[in-house]
Amino acid sequence: MHKAGAMRNGHLTNTEVKRHYKQTCRTKSALLDVNKRPFYVFPYIDENMVRCFLIHTICPVNTLGPGESRVLYSRVFGPDDSPQFGRNQERSPEEKRLLQKERLAVVARQVRSAASLSREAWGRVLVEMVPGEEALALQEADGGVLRLRAGDPFSAEVSVLWVAVQSLAFALVCEAHENLLLAEGTLRNLTRHCLEHLHMLGSGSEVLLKSDRIDVLLSRLLPHGQLLFLNHRFAQSLEKDMASYMAK
């Protein structure tokens, strides 16, 4: 969270923005344009506004029961330390891990249900696409937002934004007060990069082999769970940087 002295009239100065971005990005390649020309990248107000990002299945998997989903990738930003749920701090690391796993499973089930209902309502017939058709797959993807009330499964009410592409769903769990328009843009941007650079139109299990590259995408587009406002010039620079890394 930014301290009061870090903002002037509600806005970060260019120097302060550079300092923040240098602190939140861990690799030198992410700083491509910082010292070459002015840029503007604004973290959106609060800390850890995105609780987690996950990728999971939404189509039947032989080893799962009806209505179940398999979480293929997840990244959690910050602990859930709400005072009214203080008992969480008394749990062992293994208990906390299992609790986090169950929370993500609840999100995946809710998104799977919402995606199925959306496809049924619109009468969509799933046509399998192949690598090379990522842009078309994203264009025809279903999407939406869910509200999960406090205690089910998170300590506070949250919003879940999701995009369903073929047999996979990509989801962001955000604070209830979040800027949903910005969050949706970030989620679709993440989804596009995953599809284009990591070729995820194949078997969903391949996601498990690409977790390190997904980590890199998140470090650029969603550093530490922070939603970013990017100007056009810096967004283009970031695109080139990520394309160069993914081509390795």
Coordinates of N, CA, C and O in Angstrom, one line a residue, residues 10 45 70 114 120 163 179 189 192 201 226 231 237 239:
G10 N -3.5 12.8 -5.1 CA -4.2 11.6 -5.5 C -3.5 10.9 -6.6 O -3.9 9.8 -7.1
I45 N -4.6 1.7 -6.5 CA -5.0 2.1 -5.1 C -4.5 1.2 -4.0 O -3.7 1.5 -3.3
R70 N -10.8 -29.7 -12.1 CA -9.4 -29.9 -11.7 C -8.7 -28.6 -11.8 O -8.6 -28.0 -12.9
A114 N -21.2 -21.8 -13.7 CA -21.6 -20.6 -14.4 C -21.3 -20.7 -15.9 O -22.1 -20.3 -16.7
E120 N -25.3 -23.2 -22.1 CA -26.6 -23.7 -22.4 C -27.6 -22.6 -22.7 O -28.4 -22.8 -23.7
V163 N -13.2 -16.4 -17.5 CA -13.3 -16.5 -19.0 C -13.1 -18.0 -19.3 O -12.2 -18.6 -18.8
N179 N -12.3 -2.6 -9.1 CA -12.7 -2.0 -10.4 C -12.8 -3.2 -11.3 O -11.8 -3.7 -11.9
N189 N -6.3 -10.1 -20.9 CA -4.9 -10.0 -21.3 C -4.1 -11.2 -20.9 O -3.3 -11.7 -21.7
R192 N -5.2 -14.2 -23.0 CA -4.7 -14.1 -24.4 C -3.2 -14.5 -24.4 O -2.8 -15.2 -25.3
L201 N -4.5 -24.5 -26.2 CA -5.7 -25.1 -26.8 C -5.6 -26.6 -26.9 O -6.5 -27.3 -27.3
Q226 N -1.4 -6.8 -7.9 CA -1.8 -5.4 -8.1 C -2.3 -5.3 -9.6 O -1.6 -5.7 -10.5
N231 N -0.2 2.8 -20.0 CA -0.5 3.6 -21.2 C -0.1 2.8 -22.4 O 0.5 1.7 -22.3
S237 N 5.6 -1.9 -25.2 CA 6.9 -2.3 -24.7 C 6.9 -3.6 -23.9 O 7.7 -4.5 -24.1
E239 N 4.6 -5.9 -24.2 CA 4.2 -7.0 -25.1 C 5.5 -7.5 -25.7 O 5.7 -8.7 -25.8

